[in-house]
């Protein structure tokens, strides 16, 4: 059954957002734990405890990342092409950093050497910190526009040389967005350790979670003030074909407007819930961490992440990847989508299989639930982690 094309375009904007939030909550938790590994683990046994809290789940959690990338490729092929052109070096850096995580998990315990294990612990840290920072920097650049253009055949060209392609991405606002991402994911990892790690580690994780919750809220609020006070120019659509028309980004007219990132909140007041949750979630996470309520801290951390990511998506709507060098080439949910049939097939596949994946994931967490203790780790000294 073919659903309305306009509704499908909007539905896939929501579904891709859900996948990105799912990735942040699950695999972001693993990254956050990796970021804390060299600091909260004072002994080799404590570091093994930290690793074992995510050991059974991290590979499954990465599926959210792979699925989100696949969904972007299938639902928005033009966005996929432009992103992998413009962010090529950044994505390679993410990929190389992510190599350290599986190798670190599998190889750190192969040799009983302090130097060997410490080196892999810092590799696991790099595998969490670098992707978290770059993902935030990427979002920060999307909020400002990326220099690319489309030719008459809709081929993407990135308007920067290969050597210097990474430098313009490291602008002050993008770095702030990267710091928000690092604080958010690391704090989320701290809430996980509060529930799963031995009490000595959990106590340190509570202090860390309280600090990072407040830090995330303050940095997120600072970014909002920066945009408001700085009166950021953003992209607005002046004219475009019908929303259910065949995709062609070059058939619309785009202009810049001061403060346009806040337009969604005046036209749809309910959207203000996203930034409010983005601030309240980390603050409540900090409060629950301070009170020793790890489960509530994890919930409010996930809620805050949902609010922060939703704020970015809603503020940019309907743009997915705006172009700072050729505004007409900017990609939106209306003109960067795949065909009607492709979106329909993918939609029904998501409706059928996502509940199955979610159910299996919840079952896995339930079956492997429990606090990892020093005694348990000492009892299996020859385990993989």
Coordinates of C-alpha atoms in Angstrom, one line a residue:
X1 CA 0.0 0.0 0.0
X2 CA 1.4 3.4 -1.1
X3 CA 1.1 6.0 1.5
X4 CA 0.9 9.7 0.8
X5 CA 4.3 10.9 -0.5
X6 CA 4.4 14.1 1.5
X7 CA 3.5 12.2 4.7
X8 CA 6.2 9.6 4.0
X9 CA 8.8 12.3 3.6
X10 CA 7.9 13.7 7.0
X11 CA 7.7 10.2 8.5
X12 CA 11.2 9.4 7.4
X13 CA 12.5 12.7 8.9
X14 CA 11.0 11.5 12.2
X15 CA 12.3 7.9 11.9
X16 CA 15.8 9.0 11.1
X17 CA 15.7 11.3 14.1
X18 CA 14.5 8.3 16.3
X19 CA 17.4 6.2 15.0
X20 CA 19.9 9.0 15.8
X21 CA 18.4 9.4 19.3
X22 CA 18.5 5.6 19.8
X23 CA 22.2 5.6 18.7
X24 CA 22.9 8.4 21.2
X25 CA 21.2 6.6 24.1
X26 CA 22.7 3.2 23.5
X27 CA 26.0 3.5 21.7
X28 CA 26.5 6.9 23.3
X29 CA 26.3 5.2 26.6
X30 CA 29.2 2.9 25.5
X31 CA 31.2 5.9 24.4
X32 CA 30.6 7.7 27.7
X33 CA 31.7 4.6 29.7
X34 CA 34.9 4.5 27.5
X35 CA 35.5 8.2 28.2
X36 CA 35.4 7.5 31.9
X37 CA 37.4 4.3 31.9
X38 CA 40.9 5.8 32.6
X39 CA 39.6 8.1 35.2
X40 CA 37.0 6.2 37.3
X41 CA 38.9 2.9 37.2
X42 CA 41.7 3.2 39.8
X43 CA 43.0 -0.4 39.5
X44 CA 43.0 -3.0 36.7
X45 CA 40.2 -4.9 38.4
X46 CA 38.0 -1.7 38.5
X47 CA 38.7 -1.0 34.8
X48 CA 37.7 -4.5 34.0
X49 CA 34.5 -4.0 35.9
X50 CA 33.8 -0.8 33.9
X51 CA 34.4 -2.6 30.6
X52 CA 32.2 -5.6 31.6
X53 CA 29.2 -3.3 32.3
X54 CA 29.0 -2.7 28.5
X55 CA 30.9 -5.7 27.3
X56 CA 27.8 -7.8 26.4
X57 CA 26.0 -5.0 24.7
X58 CA 28.3 -2.6 22.8
X59 CA 28.3 -4.5 19.6
X60 CA 24.5 -4.6 19.5
X61 CA 24.3 -1.0 20.3
X62 CA 26.5 -0.1 17.3
X63 CA 23.7 -1.5 15.1
X64 CA 21.8 1.8 15.8
X65 CA 24.7 3.7 14.2
X66 CA 24.8 1.4 11.1
X67 CA 21.0 1.4 10.8
X68 CA 20.9 5.2 10.9
X69 CA 23.6 5.5 8.3
X70 CA 21.8 3.0 6.1
X71 CA 18.5 4.8 6.6
X72 CA 20.1 8.1 5.5
X73 CA 21.5 6.4 2.4
X74 CA 18.2 4.9 1.4
X75 CA 15.8 7.7 2.5
X76 CA 18.0 10.7 1.6
X77 CA 20.7 9.6 -1.0
X78 CA 21.6 13.2 -1.8
X79 CA 22.2 14.0 1.9
X80 CA 24.4 10.9 2.2
X81 CA 26.4 11.9 -0.9
X82 CA 26.9 15.5 0.3
X83 CA 27.7 14.5 3.9
X84 CA 30.3 11.9 2.9
X85 CA 31.9 14.5 0.6
X86 CA 31.9 17.4 3.0
X87 CA 32.6 15.5 6.1
X88 CA 34.9 12.9 4.5
X89 CA 38.0 13.6 6.6
X90 CA 35.9 13.9 9.8
X91 CA 34.2 10.6 9.1
X92 CA 37.5 8.9 8.4
X93 CA 38.7 10.2 11.8
X94 CA 35.6 8.8 13.5
X95 CA 36.1 5.4 11.7
X96 CA 39.7 5.2 12.7
X97 CA 38.9 6.1 16.3
X98 CA 36.1 3.5 16.5
X99 CA 38.7 0.8 15.5
X100 CA 40.2 1.2 19.0
X101 CA 37.1 0.2 20.8
X102 CA 36.6 -3.5 19.7
X103 CA 40.4 -4.1 19.5
X104 CA 40.8 -2.5 22.9
X105 CA 38.1 -4.6 24.4
X106 CA 39.4 -7.9 22.9
X107 CA 43.2 -7.3 23.3
X108 CA 43.7 -5.5 26.6
X109 CA 43.5 -8.6 28.7
X110 CA 45.6 -10.8 26.4
X111 CA 48.8 -9.7 28.2
X112 CA 49.2 -9.1 31.9
X113 CA 51.2 -6.0 31.5
X114 CA 50.3 -2.6 33.1
X115 CA 51.7 -0.6 30.2
X116 CA 49.9 -2.8 27.6
X117 CA 46.6 -2.5 29.4
X118 CA 46.9 1.2 30.1
X119 CA 47.7 1.8 26.4
X120 CA 44.5 0.0 25.3
X121 CA 42.5 1.8 28.0
X122 CA 43.5 5.1 26.4
X123 CA 42.7 3.6 23.0
X124 CA 39.2 2.8 24.3
X125 CA 39.0 6.4 25.6
X126 CA 39.9 7.7 22.1
X127 CA 37.3 5.4 20.6
X128 CA 34.6 7.2 22.7
X129 CA 35.9 10.8 23.0
X130 CA 36.8 11.5 19.3
X131 CA 33.5 10.3 17.8
X132 CA 31.5 12.1 20.4
X133 CA 33.4 15.3 19.8
X134 CA 33.1 15.0 16.0
X135 CA 29.4 14.2 16.0
X136 CA 28.8 17.3 17.9
X137 CA 31.0 19.4 15.7
X138 CA 29.2 18.1 12.6
X139 CA 25.8 19.1 14.1
X140 CA 27.3 22.5 14.9
X141 CA 28.3 23.0 11.3
X142 CA 24.9 21.8 10.0
X143 CA 23.3 24.6 12.0
X144 CA 25.6 27.1 10.1
X145 CA 25.5 25.6 6.7
X146 CA 28.1 23.5 4.8
X147 CA 29.9 24.7 1.6
X148 CA 28.7 22.5 -1.2
X149 CA 26.7 22.9 -4.4
X150 CA 24.8 20.8 -6.9
X151 CA 25.3 21.0 -10.7
X152 CA 22.6 20.7 -13.3
X153 CA 22.9 16.9 -13.0
X154 CA 22.4 17.1 -9.2
X155 CA 26.0 16.0 -8.6
X156 CA 27.5 17.1 -5.4
X157 CA 30.7 19.2 -5.2
X158 CA 32.2 20.3 -1.9
X159 CA 33.6 23.8 -2.1
X160 CA 36.8 23.2 -0.2
X161 CA 40.1 21.6 -1.0
X162 CA 40.7 18.1 0.3
X163 CA 43.7 19.1 2.4
X164 CA 41.9 21.9 4.3
X165 CA 38.4 20.3 4.3
X166 CA 38.6 19.7 8.0
X167 CA 39.8 23.1 9.2
X168 CA 36.6 25.2 8.5
X169 CA 34.6 22.6 10.5
X170 CA 36.5 23.6 13.6
X171 CA 34.9 27.0 14.2
X172 CA 34.0 28.3 17.7
X173 CA 30.3 27.4 17.6
X174 CA 30.9 23.9 16.2
X175 CA 33.5 23.3 18.9
X176 CA 30.9 24.3 21.5
X177 CA 28.5 21.9 20.0
X178 CA 31.2 19.2 20.2
X179 CA 31.7 19.9 23.9
X180 CA 28.0 19.6 24.5
X181 CA 28.1 16.2 22.8
X182 CA 31.1 15.0 24.8
X183 CA 29.6 16.2 28.1
X184 CA 26.2 14.7 27.3
X185 CA 27.4 11.2 26.3
X186 CA 30.0 11.0 29.1
X187 CA 27.4 12.0 31.7
X188 CA 25.1 9.3 30.2
X189 CA 27.9 6.7 30.6
X190 CA 28.2 7.8 34.2
X191 CA 24.6 7.1 34.9
X192 CA 25.0 3.6 33.4
X193 CA 28.0 2.9 35.8
X194 CA 25.9 4.1 38.7
X195 CA 23.5 1.2 38.1
X196 CA 25.9 -1.5 36.9
X197 CA 29.3 -1.1 38.5
X198 CA 30.7 -2.1 41.9
X199 CA 29.7 0.4 44.6
X200 CA 33.2 2.0 44.8
X201 CA 33.0 2.9 41.1
X202 CA 29.3 3.8 41.3
X203 CA 30.1 6.3 44.0
X204 CA 32.6 8.1 41.8
X205 CA 30.2 7.9 38.8
X206 CA 27.5 9.7 40.9
X207 CA 29.8 12.6 41.5
X208 CA 30.9 12.7 37.9
X209 CA 27.3 12.4 36.7
X210 CA 26.2 15.3 38.9
X211 CA 29.0 17.5 37.5
X212 CA 28.4 16.5 33.9
X213 CA 24.7 16.9 34.1
X214 CA 25.0 20.6 35.1
X215 CA 27.8 21.1 32.6
X216 CA 25.6 19.7 29.7
X217 CA 22.7 22.0 30.7
X218 CA 24.9 25.1 30.9
X219 CA 26.7 24.4 27.6
X220 CA 23.4 23.7 25.9
X221 CA 21.9 26.9 27.3
X222 CA 25.0 28.8 26.2
X223 CA 24.6 27.6 22.7
X224 CA 21.0 28.8 22.6
X225 CA 22.0 32.2 24.0
X226 CA 24.8 32.4 21.4
X227 CA 22.3 31.8 18.6
X228 CA 19.8 34.3 20.0
X229 CA 22.1 37.1 21.0
X230 CA 24.3 36.6 17.9
X231 CA 21.1 36.7 15.8
X232 CA 22.4 33.9 13.6
X233 CA 21.4 34.0 10.0
X234 CA 19.7 30.8 8.9
X235 CA 18.0 29.5 5.8
X236 CA 14.3 30.0 4.9
X237 CA 12.4 28.7 1.9
X238 CA 11.0 31.5 -0.2
X239 CA 9.3 29.3 -2.8
X240 CA 9.2 25.6 -3.7
X241 CA 7.2 23.1 -5.7
X242 CA 4.4 21.1 -4.0
X243 CA 5.6 19.1 -1.0
X244 CA 4.7 15.8 -2.8
X245 CA 6.5 16.7 -6.0
X246 CA 9.4 14.6 -7.3
X247 CA 12.7 15.5 -5.5
X248 CA 14.8 18.2 -7.2
X249 CA 16.6 20.6 -4.8
X250 CA 17.3 23.1 -7.6
X251 CA 13.6 24.0 -8.1
X252 CA 13.2 26.0 -4.9
X253 CA 14.3 29.5 -3.8
X254 CA 16.2 29.9 -0.5
X255 CA 17.1 33.1 1.4
X256 CA 18.9 33.9 4.6
X257 CA 17.0 35.4 7.6
X258 CA 18.3 36.6 10.9
X259 CA 17.1 34.4 13.8
X260 CA 15.4 31.9 11.5
X261 CA 16.5 29.0 13.7
X262 CA 13.8 30.2 16.2
X263 CA 11.0 30.3 13.6
X264 CA 9.7 26.9 14.4
X265 CA 9.0 27.9 18.0
X266 CA 6.8 30.9 17.0
X267 CA 4.9 29.0 14.3
X268 CA 4.6 25.8 16.4
X269 CA 4.7 26.7 20.1
X270 CA 4.7 23.1 21.2
X271 CA 8.2 22.7 19.8
X272 CA 9.5 24.7 22.7
X273 CA 9.2 21.5 24.7
X274 CA 12.4 20.1 23.1
X275 CA 14.9 22.7 24.3
X276 CA 13.1 22.9 27.7
X277 CA 13.6 19.1 28.0
X278 CA 17.1 19.5 26.8
X279 CA 17.9 21.7 29.7
X280 CA 15.7 20.1 32.4
X281 CA 16.8 16.5 31.6
X282 CA 20.5 17.0 32.4
X283 CA 19.7 19.0 35.5
X284 CA 17.4 16.3 36.8
X285 CA 20.0 13.7 35.9
X286 CA 22.5 15.6 38.0
X287 CA 20.1 15.8 40.9
X288 CA 19.3 12.1 40.7
X289 CA 23.0 11.3 40.5
X290 CA 23.6 13.4 43.6
X291 CA 20.8 11.5 45.4
X292 CA 22.1 8.1 44.4
X293 CA 19.1 7.2 42.2
X294 CA 21.0 5.7 39.2
X295 CA 17.9 4.4 37.4
X296 CA 16.2 7.8 37.5
X297 CA 19.5 9.5 36.5
X298 CA 19.8 7.3 33.4
X299 CA 16.2 8.0 32.4
X300 CA 16.5 11.8 32.7
X301 CA 19.9 11.6 30.9
X302 CA 18.2 9.8 28.0
X303 CA 15.3 12.3 28.1
X304 CA 17.7 15.2 28.0
X305 CA 19.6 13.7 25.0
X306 CA 16.3 13.3 23.3
X307 CA 15.5 17.0 23.9
X308 CA 18.9 18.2 22.7
X309 CA 18.9 16.2 19.5
X310 CA 15.2 17.1 18.8
X311 CA 16.0 20.8 19.3
X312 CA 18.7 20.6 16.6
X313 CA 16.3 18.8 14.2
X314 CA 13.3 21.1 14.9
X315 CA 15.4 24.2 14.6
X316 CA 16.7 23.2 11.2
X317 CA 13.3 22.0 9.8
X318 CA 12.7 21.4 7.0
X319 CA 16.4 21.6 6.1
X320 CA 18.6 18.5 6.5
X321 CA 21.9 19.8 5.1
X322 CA 21.9 23.5 4.2
X323 CA 24.5 24.9 1.8
X324 CA 26.4 28.0 2.8
X325 CA 28.0 28.5 -0.6
X326 CA 24.9 28.0 -2.8
X327 CA 21.6 28.3 -0.9
X328 CA 19.5 26.8 -3.7
X329 CA 21.5 23.6 -3.4
X330 CA 20.4 23.2 0.3
X331 CA 18.8 19.8 0.9
X332 CA 15.5 19.6 2.7
X333 CA 13.2 16.7 3.6
X334 CA 11.0 17.6 0.7
X335 CA 13.5 17.6 -2.1
X336 CA 16.3 15.2 -0.9
X337 CA 14.1 12.1 -0.5
X338 CA 14.1 8.8 -2.4
X339 CA 11.2 7.8 -4.6
X340 CA 7.7 7.2 -3.3
X341 CA 8.1 3.4 -3.7
X342 CA 11.4 3.3 -1.9
X343 CA 10.1 5.3 1.1
X344 CA 7.0 3.1 1.3
X345 CA 8.9 -0.2 1.3
X346 CA 11.3 1.1 3.9
X347 CA 8.5 2.4 6.0
X348 CA 6.7 -0.9 6.3
X349 CA 10.0 -2.7 6.9
X350 CA 10.6 -0.3 9.8
X351 CA 7.1 -0.8 11.2
X352 CA 7.6 -4.6 11.2
X353 CA 11.2 -5.0 12.2
X354 CA 11.9 -2.1 14.6
X355 CA 9.6 -3.5 17.4
X356 CA 11.3 -6.9 17.0
X357 CA 14.7 -5.4 17.4
X358 CA 13.6 -3.3 20.3
X359 CA 12.0 -6.3 22.0
X360 CA 15.1 -8.4 21.6
X361 CA 17.4 -5.6 22.8
X362 CA 15.3 -5.1 26.0
X363 CA 15.3 -8.9 26.6
X364 CA 19.1 -9.0 26.3
X365 CA 19.5 -6.2 28.8
X366 CA 17.0 -7.8 31.2
X367 CA 18.7 -11.2 31.0
X368 CA 22.2 -9.7 31.6
X369 CA 21.2 -7.2 34.3
X370 CA 23.0 -7.0 37.5
X371 CA 25.8 -5.1 39.3
X372 CA 29.4 -6.2 38.3
X373 CA 31.4 -6.7 41.5
X374 CA 35.0 -7.1 42.3
X375 CA 34.5 -10.6 43.5
X376 CA 32.8 -11.6 40.2
X377 CA 35.8 -10.2 38.2
X378 CA 38.3 -11.9 40.4
X379 CA 36.5 -15.2 39.9
X380 CA 36.9 -15.1 36.1
X381 CA 40.4 -13.7 35.8
X382 CA 40.8 -15.4 32.3
X383 CA 37.7 -13.9 30.7
X384 CA 37.9 -11.9 27.5
X385 CA 37.4 -8.5 29.3

